[in-house]
Every structure is written in C-alpha cells, then in structure tokens.
RNA sequence: GCCGACGUAGCUCAGCGGCAGAGCAACUGUUUCGUAAACAGUAGGUCCCCGGUUCAAAUCCGGGCGUCGGCUCCA
C-alpha cells in the first residue's frame, strides 16, 4: 500500500502536474524500501510499518520502533539489506479479500487503517519479500537482486499521515540508483549543492548574519548583502512605477481591531505574535500589509476613473514560525515583502492579473532567475472551516487567475487546498540547493477583504460599487528571494548586483598611486570599486578576489601605469589583457546598465 | 513545537577522562612580485550554558539554549 499515498502538491509540481506512471527507477526504489523494511524487521521483530514510497532521488519507509534509530544503525541495516539483495528472493504478489487482509495485518494498526480507508471495490494486494510481507499496490522488481546500489541517508521523525496530533514515526531515508556510478554522482551532487547553500555563501561573502543574541529568524543584512538588497529594491520600485504602481510607507504595528476587521486575528492567529499593550490599547506586529494598504485606499473617496489603483510597499512583516522551522534567510520571523494591493473593478481583474504575471517575468529575467514553476493554489471545497466567503466568490476569483495564465500561455499546476483563507493564489515555486520547495512569490485575487472593509468606488452613474483586490508579491520576501538568488548564482551575482564590482590590484606597492587613480575614475562612473593595496603578491590578491566572486579584477603595474590602462581579468578566469581606461569603464558600466 | 545529530579560536575542523590543538583569517616584520595561496614571527579560548559523577571533565551523566536534517506549517 506504500505507493498509494496521495501525492503532495510538491510532488505534483515536480512531475509537471500529472501523476506519472511509476518509472522503472521508481519501482526499483520502492522495492529498495521494502528490502529496507525487511532488514528493519529482522532487527526489530515488533516493528510496526506505515508507508514506504519512492520519492525523488530515493525512497523512505516510516516505522514505529521500540527505540530511536541513529545513523550508527545504518551500517547494520545496510549490511542486512545487502544480504537480502544477494539472497535474491522474488517479490511475490498475492491478492487478498478485505477480511483476509484485515486478518493478516491484525497486529499492524497503520496497515489496518489503510485497508479500512480503501474504496469498497479496491483490489487489495500484498507483496512478499523473503520473510517480509507488506500491504502494497506494487509494482516491484521481480526479485531482490534487481535492486540497484543503495545508501541510507538520514533518519527523521514524521507524523503518521502528516498530522501532528497523531503518533510520531521514524522515517528512514535512502537513495538507490541503477548503477554505482549514478549513486556516486548523486552523492557528489549533494556535496556540491552544500557549497552553494546561501547560508554557507552568506558567511563566506559577509552578506548577512543571524545572531543568537538578537534572536533566531531575525536577519541582519551586512553591508555587502545590504548593497545587493538596495539595488534590488531600487530596481523593483522603478519597474513598479513604470507599471503604474504608487509606493507608500506604513507602520509595522497596528491596533488589533484592524486585524479583527480583516479576519487575520480569527484565521491567521497561529502565525501572529502576542499583542503589545500600549496605554490600554492592544497593538500587534503586523503579519501582513493588506489592512494597511486598505486603510490607505479608504483615506479618500475613489472614482472608477482612478481604478486600477495600485498601492505598493516594501512592507516589513513579522510572523511567528516554530523554532524548528527557521532556516537562514529562506524561513525567518521578520521579513520584507515586495508587496502591493491592486484595487480594481471586477471586470479588470483578469487584465490586471496578466500584468502581474508579466511583471514577475520581467523581474525574474533581470536577475537571472530561471528555475521556477507556476502553481495555482485553490480552495479545498471539502474543508469549509478553513476558508471564508461563498462558492460564487471563489469561483470568480479562481477563474480570473486561470484565465489570466491561459491568455498568456503560461503553464501551471493546480494545488487543491493551498489557497489563502480569503482567496486563491498564484504561487511561484522554486527549489533550494537541497531540492526543498518554497513559494518565492504569491499573488492572490481577493473579493473578501473589500467586503469586510466595505470598500467602495463611485461608478460612472454615480452609484457606489465594491472594488475587487489583487494581493501580489512578485519576488515574495526579499529575504527568501535573496536566498534563492544567492544559490542560483552560487554567490557570483550579476555585475549590477555585485557588492564589489571591481577590485584594482596593484602589482607592487609603487603602483598604489596609479591604482587609486583607476579606482577614482571608476567611482566617478558609479562603479563599486575597491583597491587591494596590501603588500601581498598579485597572485594572492587575485585568489582572494576570485573567492569573493568579484566580477572584474583590474591588474595594474608599470605597463598599465605607462599606458593609462588596466589589465582586465574576469572571474571566469578569462584574461582580456591590457585595456585603455575608457574601454574598461565602458565595459563595466555597460554590464551594470544592461543588468548583466 | 516534535524526532535525531551536532555546538572547541573570526572561519573550517582535530582532540573524546590527565598541560587546549592545526590550517586559514587577524596582527608584526621581511619580500615588491605579471593573472587562483611568498616567508618568518606574534596574538587569539567561559571547549554553548547550568548542574552532577570523579583525585581529575572539552571528554562521562542530567537539564537548558542554539544550529543542522526531517515532520507539521509557510513568503
């Protein structure tokens, strides 16, 4: 039964929105999971078994065991698995009636639960591998010997059926491949990925820090990271101003009543911090910007002629995240959203949403951000508790998003149950170096908050009408976006974003004066440039600049000083030889201007 | 928050009951060099915190805090 678990939205996104047939590799990995379970059964005869599917790059199996497994147990489990593989027993399939199955798995409560959840007409099959018989849909490889090279990777806790109120099981992760070479390659890729981890690079390049004294999940952008952020912010604001957005600033805290009106206090409280008492009034750190922008909208009466009104802010919000889920810059407790709220007539929704998607594409293009997937996050019609508003409202909002994407031919996957409590979303999903999936951007159609706040505009006939709203955040939070940007570029940011765009490297101390002249000329052209005037060898300075991923290294010695030139080395290692200073300045400033 | 692993110099890590260590970085001196690491020296520690065991604890035990990997949740 192990493969019959419902695919998560993440898995669906990875498979491009369709459940694929089990590939031969998936089948083999799923068989590896059975062999691992058989090995665990040898060690723990009382083990209870949950599920053990193939996943991207490997497999896992969830167990309930009398004691916790640790990595020290891996060698023994792997040895037992190797023996089972060598014994090469067949995977034998049998079909059981419901009562036979319940009888056979009487001492396996998780299997019993799965059987009871199966539809009436389901075929119930089991697979026997050596001494281990498992409830399973299959398919499997013919015999244990067909399982490829494998390795156990980690052990972690996982709640039964993903529910934190239910028992916690031990999940053993493994990987398996068709050949030893592929296994080695995969393990090597894992190591390489760690080198691109934004936390590693953030430390190496002095981009940001998280201090225990300040608090977990509270990020300090160090000067170099702050430079990148400021460039991004300026770029975003300019693009948005071109797109008709008006930027504003609003405070980070507000009276609690504001968030009661919006419904956040009722529906989003788990993510909000406790109120702060100020002179008999309760204030809270805002978890979202929308109520503030709505108040800005309500500050004056609006004509239909003004719509769409697009109010934007790089708005800082604070959300409570459990300590165990904080990570570097990608999961934090205080962050700044590239936020905006578009107030428009309902008939303008589709076109406005198209413009939102186009803006996203423009921004991503400019920063060299490529690997992402559109996900339309829909309401789960079965779970009405979680959402507000009626069917009609949801349908209108969901259709606006789908139609917008269809009209520009964008491909997307749909994820039921991932909507916000007040509306469906277009999420843009990206993966970090370790393959974990995050939303980089969320964009929502909202017909609910205008209702809650009784928003109005004056229509052509003088009547009062209710506007629709779009919440949009093309790059989501600056923190998370920065994390992915860092990983995608492995710290070698495009020139226009690089904190240090050029380093001037004098060959000997006597060239320091000329190096300063070179730097001054670049500074006058608004290039971020530093002079490495240490009494080090040129080779050493080049190495340091390379490690800092500085895009331009400008070596100057006697020849360059004589000619009014600089020798240009790029971080790719390419040596462009001596270039006149005018040419050097032209190259660098062109890269910056063209966002290269 | 839950399960597991890990917390030693600014960074990366060794040491695992008996004097606190290495490389890199920093600092000082020598070297003035042509495209990825010159040489020598100096300094740097609450071994995460609190408690316990022991003649003796970085090391063993208990509790706490933090980080990391998962789970749940999410920008």
XYZ file of C-alpha atoms (C1' of nucleotides) in Angstrom:
671
model
C 0.000 0.000 0.000
C 3.028 2.078 0.343
C 2.728 3.752 -3.012
C -0.899 4.687 -2.722
C -0.426 7.763 -0.575
C -1.840 10.874 -2.149
C 0.884 12.806 -3.972
C 1.660 16.118 -2.333
C 1.339 19.321 -4.278
C 5.109 19.445 -4.309
C 5.427 16.055 -5.931
C 2.780 17.003 -8.454
C 4.601 20.207 -9.255
C 7.746 18.255 -9.779
C 6.013 15.887 -12.158
C 4.645 18.769 -14.145
C 1.149 18.449 -12.797
C 0.373 14.908 -13.835
C 0.765 11.697 -11.956
C 3.221 9.755 -13.960
C 3.253 6.006 -14.272
C 5.803 4.513 -11.959
C 9.086 4.716 -13.814
C 11.415 1.688 -13.686
C 13.647 3.692 -11.346
C 10.707 4.500 -9.033
C 9.704 0.838 -8.998
C 13.233 -0.220 -8.106
C 13.434 2.385 -5.327
C 10.108 1.311 -3.943
C 11.431 -2.268 -3.889
C 14.512 -0.970 -2.073
C 12.155 0.483 0.545
C 10.653 -2.985 1.059
C 14.087 -4.522 1.438
C 14.994 -1.863 3.966
C 11.780 -2.622 5.840
C 12.646 -6.325 5.770
C 16.064 -5.517 7.269
C 14.456 -3.405 9.972
C 12.024 -6.233 10.733
C 14.979 -8.572 11.332
C 16.365 -6.154 13.899
C 13.025 -5.246 15.465
C 10.512 -8.116 15.297
C 7.922 -5.842 16.944
C 8.251 -3.113 14.340
C 5.051 -1.582 13.033
C 5.032 -0.479 9.459
C 3.383 2.574 7.934
C 4.241 3.568 4.373
C 7.364 3.392 2.219
C 7.146 5.153 -1.125
C 9.712 6.044 -3.756
C 10.486 9.751 -3.769
C 12.615 11.995 -5.905
C 16.152 10.550 -5.820
C 15.293 7.739 -3.440
C 12.769 6.300 -1.035
C 11.765 6.224 2.605
C 9.886 3.987 4.969
C 8.041 5.047 8.132
C 8.241 2.732 11.152
C 7.168 2.628 14.737
C 10.029 1.046 16.675
C 10.795 0.296 20.327
C 13.750 2.678 20.243
C 15.050 5.569 18.146
C 17.311 4.789 15.233
C 20.522 6.766 14.866
C 23.000 6.971 11.993
C 25.066 4.425 13.933
C 22.417 1.860 12.986
C 22.854 2.470 9.266
C 25.795 0.102 8.667
C 23.929 -2.837 10.182
C 20.743 -2.070 8.237
C 22.749 -1.671 5.037
C 24.529 -4.978 5.625
C 21.257 -6.777 6.154
C 19.863 -5.144 3.023
C 22.919 -6.270 1.069
C 22.395 -9.858 2.267
C 18.727 -9.758 1.247
C 19.686 -8.447 -2.147
C 22.264 -11.196 -2.532
C 19.729 -13.864 -1.484
C 17.712 -12.604 -4.449
C 14.303 -13.780 -3.249
C 11.428 -12.931 -5.591
C 8.793 -10.288 -4.830
C 5.664 -12.463 -4.726
C 2.313 -10.834 -5.277
C -0.947 -12.104 -3.833
C -4.444 -10.684 -3.748
C -6.498 -10.824 -0.606
C -10.084 -10.184 0.284
C -10.708 -7.354 2.709
C -11.316 -9.719 5.618
C -8.200 -11.754 4.802
C -6.157 -8.590 4.664
C -7.501 -7.321 7.982
C -6.718 -10.714 9.464
C -3.202 -10.835 8.016
C -2.306 -7.349 9.263
C -4.123 -7.631 12.583
C -1.065 -6.575 14.572
C -0.236 -3.714 12.195
C -2.541 -0.806 13.118
C -1.282 1.515 10.377
C -1.886 -1.113 7.710
C -5.327 -1.775 9.140
C -6.132 1.900 8.900
C -5.002 1.976 5.291
C -7.092 -1.082 4.447
C -10.158 0.451 6.053
C -9.672 3.613 4.016
C -9.568 1.718 0.729
C -12.627 2.047 -1.503
C -15.063 -0.858 -1.432
C -14.094 -2.191 -4.829
C -10.333 -1.824 -4.408
C -8.065 -4.753 -5.155
C -6.046 -5.465 -2.050
C -2.639 -6.858 -2.840
C 0.363 -7.872 -0.784
C 3.960 -8.451 -1.755
C 6.196 -10.953 -0.051
C 9.936 -10.415 0.011
C 11.791 -13.124 1.940
C 10.319 -13.017 5.469
C 8.594 -9.661 4.985
C 5.079 -9.375 3.610
C 3.737 -5.894 3.024
C 0.423 -4.463 2.019
C 1.293 -2.859 -1.288
C -0.166 -1.868 -4.611
C 3.105 -2.589 -6.393
C 4.645 -2.911 -8.835
C 8.025 -4.261 -7.806
C 11.139 -5.547 -9.481
C 10.975 -9.350 -9.964
C 13.472 -10.155 -7.229
C 15.663 -8.512 -4.608
C 18.780 -8.861 -6.747
C 17.350 -6.326 -9.201
C 17.633 -3.526 -6.685
C 20.475 -1.204 -7.590
C 23.233 0.277 -5.437
C 21.727 1.999 -2.413
C 22.723 4.004 0.623
C 20.871 5.128 3.741
C 20.916 8.888 4.089
C 19.102 10.038 7.201
C 16.547 9.301 9.841
C 13.904 11.760 10.992
C 10.576 11.867 12.745
C 7.416 12.070 10.686
C 3.861 12.229 11.916
C 1.532 9.454 10.840
C -0.427 10.837 7.898
C 1.308 14.175 8.349
C -0.857 15.038 11.324
C 0.975 16.465 14.304
C -1.710 15.188 16.642
C -1.075 11.591 15.609
C 1.816 9.288 16.536
C 5.287 10.243 15.503
C 7.015 7.619 13.388
C 10.631 7.167 12.406
C 11.285 7.873 8.777
C 14.366 6.275 7.305
C 15.534 7.865 4.065
C 17.620 6.084 1.472
C 18.725 6.549 -2.095
C 19.100 3.924 -4.802
C 20.312 4.076 -8.397
C 20.661 1.830 -11.395
C 24.462 1.866 -11.258
C 27.209 2.541 -8.738
C 28.372 5.413 -10.925
C 24.956 7.105 -10.707
C 24.887 6.629 -6.952
C 28.351 8.179 -6.634
C 27.327 11.045 -8.898
C 24.252 11.709 -6.799
C 26.256 11.750 -3.554
C 28.758 14.071 -5.210
C 25.957 16.393 -6.343
C 24.680 16.519 -2.771
C 28.120 17.638 -1.597
C 28.374 20.214 -4.366
C 24.931 21.570 -3.531
C 26.013 22.224 0.039
C 28.732 24.523 -1.246
C 26.070 26.680 -2.883
C 23.899 26.837 0.217
C 23.050 30.505 0.802
C 23.990 30.152 4.469
C 27.473 28.970 3.503
C 27.904 31.684 0.882
C 26.345 34.319 3.111
C 29.070 33.601 5.633
C 31.921 33.374 3.145
C 30.978 36.608 1.395
C 29.808 38.517 4.503
C 26.310 39.024 3.129
C 24.169 38.543 6.231
C 24.138 37.158 9.741
C 21.729 35.697 12.251
C 22.815 36.309 15.823
C 21.823 34.175 18.746
C 21.785 37.322 20.894
C 19.390 39.093 18.547
C 17.193 36.029 18.106
C 16.563 33.164 15.728
C 14.944 34.025 12.428
C 15.859 37.700 12.755
C 18.264 38.579 9.983
C 20.886 41.302 9.855
C 21.906 42.287 6.335
C 25.627 43.048 6.452
C 26.887 45.873 4.198
C 27.587 43.644 1.193
C 24.222 41.899 1.363
C 22.577 45.247 2.031
C 24.101 46.628 -1.168
C 22.552 43.817 -3.178
C 19.223 44.332 -1.448
C 19.276 48.077 -2.126
C 19.996 47.504 -5.821
C 17.133 45.019 -5.971
C 14.800 47.403 -4.177
C 15.620 50.319 -6.441
C 15.157 48.154 -9.478
C 11.825 46.810 -8.273
C 10.495 50.244 -7.361
C 11.428 51.616 -10.770
C 9.815 48.701 -12.586
C 6.687 49.080 -10.500
C 6.485 52.810 -11.044
C 6.672 52.143 -14.766
C 3.849 49.643 -14.267
C 1.612 52.238 -12.670
C 2.192 51.368 -9.013
C 2.320 54.059 -6.316
C 4.725 53.312 -3.467
C 3.893 54.176 0.110
C 5.260 53.513 3.612
C 3.176 52.243 6.500
C 3.941 51.325 10.134
C 4.951 47.857 11.307
C 2.403 47.702 14.105
C -1.287 48.456 14.298
C -4.231 48.207 16.660
C -5.525 44.709 16.966
C -9.003 45.786 15.839
C -7.632 46.393 12.349
C -6.696 42.722 12.132
C -10.001 41.673 13.622
C -11.804 43.518 10.864
C -9.626 41.866 8.230
C -10.184 38.449 9.795
C -6.491 37.778 10.291
C -6.862 37.642 14.061
C -9.507 34.953 13.650
C -7.868 32.958 10.838
C -4.167 33.702 10.978
C -3.567 33.954 14.701
C -1.184 30.984 14.879
C 1.302 32.976 12.839
C 0.895 36.228 14.788
C 2.770 37.480 17.837
C 1.060 38.328 21.092
C -0.429 41.804 21.348
C 1.579 44.669 22.843
C -0.265 46.777 25.379
C 0.032 50.498 24.776
C -1.997 52.794 27.067
C -4.943 50.428 27.450
C -4.959 49.594 23.727
C -3.732 46.338 22.175
C -1.339 46.600 19.272
C 0.174 43.821 17.216
C 3.189 43.396 14.988
C 1.681 43.105 11.571
C 1.854 39.728 9.828
C 0.600 41.194 6.550
C 0.444 44.559 4.867
C -3.005 44.387 3.296
C -5.042 46.039 6.061
C -2.652 48.992 6.000
C -2.970 49.433 2.273
C -6.712 49.073 2.550
C -6.725 51.916 5.064
C -4.708 53.980 2.602
C -7.363 53.247 -0.016
C -10.108 54.296 2.369
C -8.323 57.549 3.123
C -10.229 59.164 0.281
C -13.189 58.616 -1.982
C -12.274 56.960 -5.268
C -13.778 57.371 -8.714
C -13.991 54.498 -11.181
C -11.655 56.634 -13.286
C -8.838 56.100 -10.763
C -9.023 52.329 -10.961
C -6.992 50.226 -11.026
C -5.293 51.865 -8.078
C -2.054 50.016 -7.333
C -0.601 50.680 -3.888
C 2.841 49.188 -3.313
C 5.282 48.956 -0.444
C 8.392 47.061 0.519
C 6.467 46.161 3.628
C 8.107 44.534 6.615
C 6.020 41.940 8.432
C 6.533 39.651 11.412
C 5.235 36.121 11.592
C 5.621 33.544 14.293
C 7.415 30.478 12.999
C 8.139 27.498 15.212
C 11.792 27.408 16.199
C 12.365 24.118 14.382
C 11.374 25.529 11.045
C 13.700 28.519 10.813
C 16.399 28.350 8.139
C 18.925 31.001 7.173
C 17.234 33.640 5.068
C 14.607 31.400 3.496
C 12.468 30.892 6.597
C 12.588 33.782 9.082
C 10.433 35.616 11.601
C 10.708 39.143 10.244
C 10.846 39.858 6.537
C 10.108 42.432 3.910
C 7.595 41.697 1.198
C 7.716 43.242 -2.232
C 4.022 43.863 -1.708
C 1.215 45.677 -3.496
C -2.539 45.712 -3.447
C -4.392 46.474 -6.627
C -7.886 47.890 -6.226
C -9.881 47.465 -9.422
C -13.305 46.814 -10.882
C -14.169 43.099 -11.020
C -14.097 43.238 -14.815
C -10.493 44.463 -14.684
C -9.282 41.503 -12.633
C -8.148 39.328 -15.478
C -6.174 42.025 -17.266
C -4.597 43.215 -14.032
C -3.574 39.687 -13.202
C -1.963 39.343 -16.614
C 0.060 42.478 -15.886
C 1.135 40.983 -12.571
C 2.441 37.842 -14.261
C 4.226 39.924 -16.879
C 5.904 41.987 -14.186
C 7.060 38.786 -12.494
C 8.562 37.574 -15.749
C 10.339 40.891 -16.284
C 11.842 40.929 -12.793
C 12.957 37.302 -12.881
C 14.546 37.778 -16.250
C 16.508 40.783 -14.992
C 18.014 38.984 -12.026
C 18.770 35.784 -13.919
C 16.193 33.754 -12.018
C 15.083 30.814 -14.146
C 14.085 27.659 -12.312
C 10.525 28.066 -11.162
C 7.030 26.613 -11.588
C 3.640 28.364 -11.549
C 1.206 26.828 -9.109
C -2.426 27.839 -8.897
C -3.421 27.268 -5.266
C -7.080 26.522 -4.905
C -9.526 26.121 -2.074
C -10.334 22.636 -0.846
C -14.125 22.623 -1.247
C -14.353 19.886 1.396
C -12.688 21.950 4.107
C -15.031 24.909 4.503
C -13.803 25.674 8.028
C -10.524 26.929 6.673
C -11.879 29.483 4.227
C -14.180 32.474 4.164
C -16.682 33.605 1.558
C -19.091 31.730 -0.688
C -18.765 29.422 -3.672
C -19.581 32.113 -6.183
C -16.864 34.400 -4.883
C -14.271 31.632 -5.018
C -15.230 30.580 -8.482
C -14.944 34.117 -9.811
C -11.540 34.558 -8.201
C -10.189 31.171 -9.307
C -11.330 31.735 -12.854
C -9.691 35.150 -13.025
C -6.328 33.550 -12.229
C -6.732 30.637 -14.642
C -7.917 32.864 -17.467
C -5.064 35.279 -16.953
C -2.491 32.495 -17.150
C -4.209 30.849 -20.114
C -4.342 34.125 -22.010
C -0.566 34.491 -21.947
C 0.044 30.787 -22.462
C 1.768 30.230 -19.119
C 1.962 26.633 -17.939
C 0.899 25.903 -14.392
C -0.049 23.163 -11.997
C -3.052 23.288 -9.700
C -2.917 22.531 -5.996
C -6.146 21.987 -4.130
C -6.139 23.136 -0.526
C -3.226 25.553 -0.836
C -5.273 28.756 -1.123
C -5.127 31.562 1.446
C -8.127 31.747 3.745
C -9.553 34.689 1.800
C -8.737 33.767 -1.790
C -6.965 31.583 -4.360
C -3.322 32.249 -5.184
C -0.822 32.028 -7.949
C 2.306 30.774 -6.205
C 5.670 30.610 -7.843
C 7.508 27.588 -6.584
C 11.278 27.314 -6.516
C 13.687 24.776 -5.093
C 16.689 25.381 -2.913
C 20.036 23.649 -3.446
C 18.869 20.677 -1.415
C 15.756 20.278 -3.547
C 13.351 21.680 -0.965
C 10.440 23.526 -2.459
C 9.379 27.010 -1.357
C 6.961 29.644 -2.603
C 9.028 32.528 -3.938
C 6.025 34.633 -4.821
C 2.352 34.598 -4.056
C -0.347 36.521 -5.832
C -3.992 36.416 -4.871
C -7.355 37.504 -6.076
C -9.432 38.719 -3.151
C -13.117 39.579 -3.139
C -13.423 39.103 0.599
C -11.436 41.897 2.245
C -13.162 44.615 0.151
C -16.367 43.259 1.671
C -15.003 43.168 5.225
C -13.731 46.731 4.985
C -16.731 47.933 2.957
C -14.563 49.373 0.218
C -16.247 51.476 -2.424
C -15.695 53.470 -5.546
C -18.041 55.846 -7.341
C -19.114 54.435 -10.684
C -19.957 56.352 -13.870
C -23.614 56.506 -12.942
C -22.807 57.909 -9.513
C -23.589 54.655 -7.707
C -21.328 53.192 -5.072
C -19.667 49.935 -6.142
C -17.409 47.432 -4.448
C -13.926 47.062 -5.921
C -12.021 43.768 -6.215
C -8.493 43.370 -4.897
C -5.314 41.653 -6.001
C -2.552 40.987 -3.499
C 0.701 40.478 -5.310
C 4.305 39.983 -4.346
C 6.377 39.153 -7.427
C 9.504 38.310 -5.513
C 7.769 37.421 -2.280
C 10.054 38.321 0.566
C 13.377 39.967 -0.108
C 14.981 37.567 2.349
C 13.781 34.372 0.736
C 14.324 35.691 -2.771
C 17.835 36.688 -1.832
C 18.489 33.167 -0.553
C 17.472 31.624 -3.886
C 19.278 34.249 -5.893
C 22.449 33.516 -3.943
C 22.106 29.789 -4.554
C 21.279 30.109 -8.240
C 24.360 32.251 -8.827
C 26.487 30.390 -6.249
C 27.419 33.841 -4.922
C 28.635 35.101 -8.318
C 25.930 37.737 -8.633
C 25.416 39.607 -11.900
C 27.675 42.643 -12.135
C 24.905 45.140 -11.437
C 24.110 43.373 -8.142
C 27.653 42.547 -7.061
C 28.547 44.306 -3.823
C 32.067 44.897 -5.135
C 32.017 45.217 -8.899
C 35.754 45.675 -9.467
C 38.940 45.260 -7.481
C 42.046 47.132 -8.562
C 45.152 45.045 -7.949
C 48.462 46.925 -7.923
C 51.335 44.541 -8.690
C 53.820 46.209 -6.348
C 53.475 48.898 -3.704
C 54.806 51.541 -6.109
C 51.668 51.074 -8.232
C 49.316 52.019 -5.403
C 49.056 55.623 -6.568
C 48.044 54.650 -10.078
C 45.634 52.040 -8.671
C 43.889 54.813 -6.765
C 43.612 56.866 -9.948
C 42.000 53.918 -11.714
C 39.596 53.425 -8.815
C 38.670 57.092 -8.738
C 37.763 57.081 -12.402
C 35.526 54.039 -11.890
C 33.928 55.569 -8.804
C 33.107 58.655 -10.821
C 31.270 56.310 -13.193
C 29.268 54.915 -10.220
C 31.109 51.614 -10.131
C 31.575 49.969 -6.734
C 35.333 49.516 -6.722
C 37.994 48.709 -4.145
C 41.781 48.834 -4.240
C 43.669 45.878 -2.783
C 46.712 47.788 -1.517
C 48.014 45.065 0.786
C 51.690 44.152 0.481
C 50.729 40.776 -0.917
C 51.693 39.084 -4.121
C 49.439 39.747 -7.083
C 48.557 36.051 -7.238
C 47.297 36.139 -3.704
C 45.144 39.209 -4.373
C 43.675 37.589 -7.464
C 42.855 34.493 -5.487
C 41.094 36.498 -2.794
C 39.096 38.453 -5.383
C 38.144 35.181 -7.088
C 36.959 33.705 -3.814
C 34.872 36.818 -3.196
C 33.416 36.355 -6.700
C 34.329 39.886 -7.747
C 33.389 40.176 -11.445
C 36.225 42.480 -12.558
C 39.842 42.244 -11.438
C 41.935 45.136 -12.737
C 45.632 44.409 -12.535
C 47.889 47.454 -12.790
C 51.698 47.515 -12.991
C 54.358 49.517 -14.789
C 52.978 48.838 -18.246
C 49.426 49.877 -17.378
C 50.512 52.990 -15.499
C 52.594 53.971 -18.512
C 49.712 53.426 -20.945
C 46.827 54.722 -18.815
C 45.311 51.252 -18.898
C 44.332 48.290 -16.723
C 44.637 44.566 -17.379
C 41.196 43.027 -17.098
C 40.656 39.604 -15.594
C 37.134 38.264 -15.282
C 36.006 35.906 -12.529
C 35.530 33.251 -15.219
C 39.315 33.256 -15.374
C 39.340 34.936 -18.754
C 42.229 37.389 -19.259
C 41.275 40.305 -21.515
C 44.798 41.763 -21.293
C 45.515 45.480 -21.005
C 42.629 47.745 -21.967
C 42.584 51.550 -22.067
C 40.751 53.014 -19.073
C 37.980 54.388 -21.262
C 37.329 50.881 -22.533
C 37.416 49.397 -19.025
C 34.857 51.923 -17.841
C 32.709 51.301 -20.888
C 32.691 47.524 -20.290
C 31.821 47.713 -16.618
C 29.192 50.422 -16.889
C 27.575 48.653 -19.814
C 27.240 45.455 -17.780
C 25.660 47.452 -14.981
C 23.304 49.345 -17.276
C 22.231 46.175 -19.100
C 21.730 44.308 -15.812
C 24.304 41.690 -16.699
C 6.732 22.651 18.660
C 8.108 17.163 17.753
C 12.292 13.239 16.485
C 17.517 12.743 15.591
C 22.543 14.617 15.051
C 25.864 18.384 16.281
C 27.831 23.002 19.477
C 36.126 23.512 20.748
C 39.935 30.390 18.264
C 36.808 35.117 13.410
C 36.191 30.516 9.742
C 36.870 25.036 8.746
C 37.837 21.246 11.985
C 41.079 17.577 15.223
C 41.291 16.061 20.283
C 36.783 12.238 23.473
C 38.744 11.183 31.478
C 45.150 13.569 32.904
C 49.164 20.717 30.191
C 43.661 23.473 24.936
C 45.462 21.948 19.266
C 46.030 22.541 13.479
C 45.130 25.116 8.822
C 43.148 29.592 7.023
C 41.957 34.604 8.615
C 43.978 38.737 12.001
C 48.446 41.432 13.708
C 54.118 42.495 13.201
C 58.432 42.117 10.276
C 60.951 40.667 5.742
C 59.785 40.275 0.474
C 57.885 44.371 -4.359
C 56.477 40.186 -7.194
C 52.588 39.904 -14.154
C 46.890 36.517 -13.672
C 43.909 31.304 -8.076
C 47.664 30.921 -1.732
C 55.659 34.458 -0.610
C 58.436 33.634 4.140
C 59.036 34.189 9.401
C 57.072 35.516 13.926
C 53.051 37.268 17.430
C 48.435 37.221 19.449
C 43.855 34.860 19.936
C 39.668 30.154 24.209
C 33.736 30.749 29.685
C 35.869 23.866 24.846
C 27.400 26.850 24.228
C 25.151 27.467 29.453
C 23.755 25.311 34.348
C 24.139 21.195 37.491
C 26.063 16.179 38.669
C 29.802 11.912 38.742
C 35.229 11.733 39.527
C 41.527 12.730 42.781
C 40.825 14.924 37.860
C 35.617 16.666 32.859
C 36.224 19.872 26.430
C 35.755 14.467 27.115
C 31.001 10.697 31.177
C 25.630 11.735 33.048
C 21.122 15.116 33.569
C 18.659 19.698 32.297
C 18.534 24.115 29.280
C 19.817 27.148 24.884
C 21.355 27.227 19.816
C 22.463 25.179 14.891
C 21.577 21.424 11.204
C 18.377 17.391 8.797
C 13.410 15.813 8.666
C 7.866 16.304 10.172
C 3.996 19.896 10.674
C 3.340 24.865 8.924
C 4.764 28.719 5.421
C 6.779 34.471 1.941
